[in-house]
Coordinates of C-alpha atoms in Angstrom, one line a residue:
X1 CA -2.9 22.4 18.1
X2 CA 0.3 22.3 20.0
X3 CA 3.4 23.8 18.8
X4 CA 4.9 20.5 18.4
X5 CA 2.4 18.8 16.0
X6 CA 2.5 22.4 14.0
X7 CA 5.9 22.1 13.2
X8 CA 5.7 18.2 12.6
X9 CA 3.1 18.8 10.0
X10 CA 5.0 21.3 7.9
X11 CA 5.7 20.8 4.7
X12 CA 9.7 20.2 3.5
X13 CA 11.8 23.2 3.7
X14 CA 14.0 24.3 0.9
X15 CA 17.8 25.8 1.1
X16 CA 17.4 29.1 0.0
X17 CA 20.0 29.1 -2.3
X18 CA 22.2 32.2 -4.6
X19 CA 23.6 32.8 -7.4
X20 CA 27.6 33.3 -6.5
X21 CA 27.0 31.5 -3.4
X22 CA 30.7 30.1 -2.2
X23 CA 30.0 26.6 0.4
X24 CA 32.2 23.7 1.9
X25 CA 34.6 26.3 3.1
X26 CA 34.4 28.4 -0.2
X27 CA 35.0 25.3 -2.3
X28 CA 31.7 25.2 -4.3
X29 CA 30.4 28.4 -5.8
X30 CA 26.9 27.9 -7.1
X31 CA 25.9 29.2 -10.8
X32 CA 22.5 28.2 -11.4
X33 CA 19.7 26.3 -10.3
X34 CA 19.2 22.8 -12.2
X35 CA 15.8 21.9 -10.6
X36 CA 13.4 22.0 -7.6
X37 CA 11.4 19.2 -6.5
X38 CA 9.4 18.3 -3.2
X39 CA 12.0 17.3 -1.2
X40 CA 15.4 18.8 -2.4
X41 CA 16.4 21.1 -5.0
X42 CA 19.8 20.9 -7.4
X43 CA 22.2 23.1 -8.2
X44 CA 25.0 23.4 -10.6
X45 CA 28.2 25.0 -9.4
X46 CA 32.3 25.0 -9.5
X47 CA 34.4 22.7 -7.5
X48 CA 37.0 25.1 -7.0
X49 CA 39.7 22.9 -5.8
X50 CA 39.1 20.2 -8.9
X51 CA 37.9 22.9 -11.6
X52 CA 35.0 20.5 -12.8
X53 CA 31.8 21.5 -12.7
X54 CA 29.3 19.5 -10.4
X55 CA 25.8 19.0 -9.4
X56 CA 25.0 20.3 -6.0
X57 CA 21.2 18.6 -4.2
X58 CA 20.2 20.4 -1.2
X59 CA 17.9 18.3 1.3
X60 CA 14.8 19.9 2.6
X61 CA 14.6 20.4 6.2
X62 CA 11.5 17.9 6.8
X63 CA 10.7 17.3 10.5
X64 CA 8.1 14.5 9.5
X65 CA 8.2 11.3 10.9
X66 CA 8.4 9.7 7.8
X67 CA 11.9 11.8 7.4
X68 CA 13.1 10.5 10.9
X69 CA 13.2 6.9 10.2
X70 CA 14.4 7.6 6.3
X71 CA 17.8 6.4 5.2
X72 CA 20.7 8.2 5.6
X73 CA 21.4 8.9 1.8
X74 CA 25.0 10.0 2.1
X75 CA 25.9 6.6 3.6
X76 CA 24.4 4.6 0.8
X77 CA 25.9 6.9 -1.8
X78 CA 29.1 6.9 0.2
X79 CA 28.6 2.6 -0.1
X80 CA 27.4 2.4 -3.7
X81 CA 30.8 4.4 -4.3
X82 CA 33.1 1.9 -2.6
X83 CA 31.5 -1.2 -2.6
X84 CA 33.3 -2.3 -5.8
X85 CA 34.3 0.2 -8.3
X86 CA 35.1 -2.8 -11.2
X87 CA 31.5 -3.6 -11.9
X88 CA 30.4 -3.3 -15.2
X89 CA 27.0 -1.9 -14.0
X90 CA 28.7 0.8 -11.4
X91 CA 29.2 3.2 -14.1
X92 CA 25.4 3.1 -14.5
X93 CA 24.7 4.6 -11.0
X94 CA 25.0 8.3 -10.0
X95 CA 28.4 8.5 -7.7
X96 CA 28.6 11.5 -5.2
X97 CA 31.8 13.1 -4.5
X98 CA 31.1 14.7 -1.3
X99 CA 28.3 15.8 1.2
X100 CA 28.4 18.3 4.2
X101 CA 26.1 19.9 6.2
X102 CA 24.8 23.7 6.0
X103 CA 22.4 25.6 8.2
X104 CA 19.7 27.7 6.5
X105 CA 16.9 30.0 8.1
X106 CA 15.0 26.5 9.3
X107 CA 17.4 24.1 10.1
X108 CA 20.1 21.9 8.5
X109 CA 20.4 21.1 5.3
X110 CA 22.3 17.8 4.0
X111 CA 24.0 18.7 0.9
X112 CA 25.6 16.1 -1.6
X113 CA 28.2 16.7 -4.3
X114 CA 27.2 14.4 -7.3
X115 CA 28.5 13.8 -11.0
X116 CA 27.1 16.3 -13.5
X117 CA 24.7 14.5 -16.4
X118 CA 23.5 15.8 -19.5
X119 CA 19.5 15.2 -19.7
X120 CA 17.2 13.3 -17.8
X121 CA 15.1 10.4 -19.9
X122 CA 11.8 13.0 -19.7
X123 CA 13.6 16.1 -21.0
X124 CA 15.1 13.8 -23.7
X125 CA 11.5 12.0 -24.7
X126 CA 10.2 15.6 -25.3
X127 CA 12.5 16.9 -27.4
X128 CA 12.7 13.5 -29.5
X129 CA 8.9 13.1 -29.5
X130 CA 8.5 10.6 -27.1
X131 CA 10.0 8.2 -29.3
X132 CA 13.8 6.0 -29.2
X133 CA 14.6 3.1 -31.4
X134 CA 14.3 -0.5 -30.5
X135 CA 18.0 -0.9 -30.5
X136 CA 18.4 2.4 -28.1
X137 CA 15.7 0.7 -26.0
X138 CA 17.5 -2.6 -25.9
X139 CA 20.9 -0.7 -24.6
X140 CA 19.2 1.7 -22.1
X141 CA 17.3 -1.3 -20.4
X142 CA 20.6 -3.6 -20.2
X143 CA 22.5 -0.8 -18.8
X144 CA 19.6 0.1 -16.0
X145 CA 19.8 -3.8 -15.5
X146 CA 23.5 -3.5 -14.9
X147 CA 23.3 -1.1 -12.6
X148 CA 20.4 -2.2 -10.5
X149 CA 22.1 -5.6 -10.6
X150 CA 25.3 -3.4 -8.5
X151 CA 23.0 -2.6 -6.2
X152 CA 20.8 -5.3 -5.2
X153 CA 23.6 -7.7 -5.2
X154 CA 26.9 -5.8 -4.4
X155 CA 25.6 -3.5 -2.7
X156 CA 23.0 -5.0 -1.0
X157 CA 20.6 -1.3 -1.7
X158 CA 17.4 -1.1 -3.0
X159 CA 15.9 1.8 -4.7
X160 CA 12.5 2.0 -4.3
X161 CA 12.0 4.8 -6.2
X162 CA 13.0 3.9 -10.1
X163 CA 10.8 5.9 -12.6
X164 CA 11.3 8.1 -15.4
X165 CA 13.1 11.2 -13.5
X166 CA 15.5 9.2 -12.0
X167 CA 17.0 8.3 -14.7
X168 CA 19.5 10.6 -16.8
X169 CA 22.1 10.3 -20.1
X170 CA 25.8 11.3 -19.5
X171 CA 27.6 11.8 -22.5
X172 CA 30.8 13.7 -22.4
X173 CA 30.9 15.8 -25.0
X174 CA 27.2 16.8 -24.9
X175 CA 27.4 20.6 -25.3
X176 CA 29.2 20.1 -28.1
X177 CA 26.5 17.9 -30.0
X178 CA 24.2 20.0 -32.1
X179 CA 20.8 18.0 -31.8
X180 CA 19.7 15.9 -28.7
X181 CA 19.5 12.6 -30.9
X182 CA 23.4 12.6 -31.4
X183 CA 23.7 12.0 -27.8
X184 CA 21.9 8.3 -28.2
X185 CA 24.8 7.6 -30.4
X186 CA 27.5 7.8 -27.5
X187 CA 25.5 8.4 -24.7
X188 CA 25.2 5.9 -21.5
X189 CA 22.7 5.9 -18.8
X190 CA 22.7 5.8 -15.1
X191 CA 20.0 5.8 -12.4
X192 CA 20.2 8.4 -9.4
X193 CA 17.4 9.6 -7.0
X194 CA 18.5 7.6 -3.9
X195 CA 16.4 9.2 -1.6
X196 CA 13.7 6.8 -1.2
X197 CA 16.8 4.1 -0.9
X198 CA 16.9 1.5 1.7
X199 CA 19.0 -1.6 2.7
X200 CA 18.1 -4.7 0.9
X201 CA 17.9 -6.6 4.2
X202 CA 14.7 -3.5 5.7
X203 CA 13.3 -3.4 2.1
X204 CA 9.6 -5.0 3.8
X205 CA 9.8 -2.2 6.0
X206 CA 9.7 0.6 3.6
X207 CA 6.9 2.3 1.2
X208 CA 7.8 3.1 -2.4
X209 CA 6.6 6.5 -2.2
X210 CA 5.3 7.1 -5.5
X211 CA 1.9 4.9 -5.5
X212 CA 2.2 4.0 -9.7
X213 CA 5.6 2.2 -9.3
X214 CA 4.3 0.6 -5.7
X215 CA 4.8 -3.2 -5.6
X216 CA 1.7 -5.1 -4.5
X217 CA 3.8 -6.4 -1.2
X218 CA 4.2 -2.7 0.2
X219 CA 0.3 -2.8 0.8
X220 CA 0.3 -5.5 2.7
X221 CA 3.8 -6.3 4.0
X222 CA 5.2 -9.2 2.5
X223 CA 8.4 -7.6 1.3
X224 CA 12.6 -4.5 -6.3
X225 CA 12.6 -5.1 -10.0
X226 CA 9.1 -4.7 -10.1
X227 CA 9.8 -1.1 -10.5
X228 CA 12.1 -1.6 -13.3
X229 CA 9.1 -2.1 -16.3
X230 CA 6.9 0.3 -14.2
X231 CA 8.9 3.1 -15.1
X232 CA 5.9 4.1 -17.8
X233 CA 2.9 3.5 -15.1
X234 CA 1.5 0.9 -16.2
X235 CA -1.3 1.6 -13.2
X236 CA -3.2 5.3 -12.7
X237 CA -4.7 5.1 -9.6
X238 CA -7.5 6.9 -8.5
X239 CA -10.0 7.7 -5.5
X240 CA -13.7 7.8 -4.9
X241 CA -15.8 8.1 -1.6
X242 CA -15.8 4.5 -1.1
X243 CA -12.5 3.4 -2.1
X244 CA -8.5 4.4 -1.9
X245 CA -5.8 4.7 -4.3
X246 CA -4.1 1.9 -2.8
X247 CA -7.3 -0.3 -3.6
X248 CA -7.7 0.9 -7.0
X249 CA -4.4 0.2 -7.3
X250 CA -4.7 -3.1 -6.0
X251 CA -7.5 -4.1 -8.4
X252 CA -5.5 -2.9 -11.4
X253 CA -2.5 -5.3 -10.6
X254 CA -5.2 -8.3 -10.8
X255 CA -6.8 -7.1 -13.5
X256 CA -3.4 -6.9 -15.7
X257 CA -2.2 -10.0 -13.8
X258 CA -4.8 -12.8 -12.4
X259 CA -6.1 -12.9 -8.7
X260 CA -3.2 -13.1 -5.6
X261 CA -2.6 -16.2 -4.4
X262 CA -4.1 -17.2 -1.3
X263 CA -0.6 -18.3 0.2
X264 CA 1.0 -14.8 -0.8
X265 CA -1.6 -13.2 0.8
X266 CA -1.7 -15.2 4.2
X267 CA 1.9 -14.3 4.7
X268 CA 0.7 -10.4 4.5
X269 CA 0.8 -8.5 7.7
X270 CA -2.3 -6.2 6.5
X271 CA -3.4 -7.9 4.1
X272 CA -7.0 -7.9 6.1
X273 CA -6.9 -3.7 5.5
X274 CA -7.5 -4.8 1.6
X275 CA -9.0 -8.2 1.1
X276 CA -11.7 -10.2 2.8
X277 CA -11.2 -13.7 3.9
X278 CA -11.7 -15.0 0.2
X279 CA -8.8 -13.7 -1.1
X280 CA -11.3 -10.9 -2.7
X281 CA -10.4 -7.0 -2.5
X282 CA -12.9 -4.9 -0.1
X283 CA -13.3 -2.1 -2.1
X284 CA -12.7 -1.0 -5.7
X285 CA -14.2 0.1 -8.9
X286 CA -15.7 -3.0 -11.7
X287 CA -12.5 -3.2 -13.7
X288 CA -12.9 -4.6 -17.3
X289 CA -9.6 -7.2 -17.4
X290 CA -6.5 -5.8 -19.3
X291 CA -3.8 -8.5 -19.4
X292 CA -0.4 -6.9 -20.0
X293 CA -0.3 -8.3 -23.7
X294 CA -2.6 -6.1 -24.4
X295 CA -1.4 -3.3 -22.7
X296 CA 2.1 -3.4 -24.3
X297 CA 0.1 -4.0 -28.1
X298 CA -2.0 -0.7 -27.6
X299 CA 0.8 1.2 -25.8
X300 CA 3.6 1.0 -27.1
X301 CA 5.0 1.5 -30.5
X302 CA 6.7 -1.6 -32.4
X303 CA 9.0 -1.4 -35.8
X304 CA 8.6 -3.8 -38.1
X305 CA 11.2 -6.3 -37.0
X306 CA 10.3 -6.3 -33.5
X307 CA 9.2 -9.5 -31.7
X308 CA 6.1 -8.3 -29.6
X309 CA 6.2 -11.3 -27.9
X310 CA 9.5 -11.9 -27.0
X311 CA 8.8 -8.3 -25.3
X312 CA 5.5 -9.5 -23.3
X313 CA 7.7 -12.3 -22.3
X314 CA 10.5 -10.1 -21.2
X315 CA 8.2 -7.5 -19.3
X316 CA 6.2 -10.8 -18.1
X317 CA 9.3 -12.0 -16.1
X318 CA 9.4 -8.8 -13.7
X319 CA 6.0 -8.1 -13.0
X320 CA 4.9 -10.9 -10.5
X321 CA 2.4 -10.2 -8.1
X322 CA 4.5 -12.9 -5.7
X323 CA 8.6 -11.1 -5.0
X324 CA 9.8 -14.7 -5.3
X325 CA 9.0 -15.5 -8.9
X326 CA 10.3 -12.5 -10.2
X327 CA 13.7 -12.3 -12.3
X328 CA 16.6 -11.0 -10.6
X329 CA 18.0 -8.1 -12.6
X330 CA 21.2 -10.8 -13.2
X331 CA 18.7 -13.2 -15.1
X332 CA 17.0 -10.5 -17.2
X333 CA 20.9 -9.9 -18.3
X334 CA 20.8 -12.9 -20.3
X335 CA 17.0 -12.7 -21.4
X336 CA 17.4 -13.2 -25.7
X337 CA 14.8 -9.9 -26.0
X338 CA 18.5 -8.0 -25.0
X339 CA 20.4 -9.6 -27.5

């Protein structure tokens, strides 16, 4: 193996961050670490020159391929913050400050300044026990609406990565609230993780990473509100010797939601990779079928006054296999489940 393909095949590289740690020209002094994932890791610090406290994410250094062709995410955070401040569903999307450049032991590091927030939805789940109310539910899902809605068609952006840990509560006057559930009372939320983000215009040329939220047109390349209600996983993909995630995955969708339609998949650039000439998939485990009614009726937890099927109808309205007959974030808006 050459040098080359060695270093192309490492793994991200983290900023090796401190405690005390002054950056930006001593305007950010870091206090503690927030959180670490695969591809950056967050801390909080001081902006000296403001006095607030912020959210520093440090990029990995990640020589992959995959990284080369990425977005830039400091210009579409740098758009989403300008495009048009006055929309209602702005204040539901994570605004950076600032970014800048700093050099660690293997490369550079892209570093953005964002807005500090309270509790992501998964921290919050476990210390409530999973559970919010339906009229919590109702809120949270009209504000991710409103500000996925921003994005798609002010600001032309398109997540493609919306799950559970990209999605966080801001509440003001959180530290001062004795018991998590207080903060559902005043609390807002917004979506942030806009490293997977891409331009609405190259959205058939990108992959949502994370296969459970994965439309079916990433596989074969057809190209996101899908996403939206898959935010639970509705799919656990798995693999065997003769099959792939992306088939199991594939044979889940039409199990919960009827065979592809020949049309959708003849416009599919490798859509021969997964199906034969009959529109049947190659490879895959015998699936027992699981329409999404009855998904949401064993799943999920319903109060007495709740309308299960006004939900099923709501959900039903996002999760198309074919992009076109799916509801734009703007339609789901006004669907009555909201109301």
């Amino acid at each position: 193996m050459s040098l080359a393909s060695s270093v192309e095949d490492r793994p991200p590289l983290h900023y090796p961050a401190k405690r005390e740690e002054l950056l930006a020209y001593d305007r950010y002094k870091l206090t503690l670490p927030i959180a670490t994932g695969g591809r950056s890791t967050v801390w909080l610090a001081d902006d000296i020159v403001t006095g607030d406290s912020v959210a520093l994410k440090f990029a990995c250094v990640d020589t992959s391929e995959e990284a080369r062709q990425s977005i830039n995410e400091p210009a579409v955070m740098q758009h989403v913050r300008s495009t048009n401040p006055y929309h209602r569903g702005r204040r539901h999307v994570l605004i950076m400050s600032d970014h800048f450049k700093i050099k660690g032991p293997y490369g550079n590091h892209t570093c953005l300044a964002l807005e500090l927030h309270a509790l992501s939805v998964p921290a919050l789940q476990v210390q409530l026990d999973g559970r919010l109310h339906r009229a919590e539910i109702k809120r949270f899902a009209e504000q991710i609406l409103l500000g996925l809605d921003y994005l798609h068609s002010h600001c032309g952006i398109v997540h493609s990565g919306l799950k559970m840990s990209n999605l966080m509560f801001i509440s003001p006057d959180y530290r001062k609230m004795a018991h998590p559930s207080q903060w559902l009372q005043v609390t807002s939320i917004i979506i942030c993780g806009f490293g997977s983000a891409c331009w609405k215009e190259r959205a058939a040329e990108g992959v949502v990473r994370s296969i459970a939220f994965r439309p079916p047109e990433d596989y074969i390349r057809v190209h996101v509100i899908f996403q939206f209600m898959c935010v639970d996983e509705l799919f656990s993909p798995s693999q065997k010797e003769t099959w792939s995630q992306d088939d199991d995955h594939l044979g889940q969708m039409i199990n919960m939601f009827g065979e592809f339609p020949p049309e959708f998949l003849a416009r599919g650039k490798d859509t021969n990779k997964y199906f034969n000439e009959s529109g049947q998939l190659l490879r895959g485990p015998t699936l027992d079928p699981m329409p999404l009614a009855k998904v949401v009726k064993e799943r999920c937890y319903m109060e007495e006054e709740d309308d299960p099927e006004m939900f099923i109808d709501f959900l039903s309205k996002m999760l198309r296999l074919v992009p076109e007959e799916r509801s734009s974030a703007r339609q789901l808006l006004g669907h009555p489940w909201l109301d």
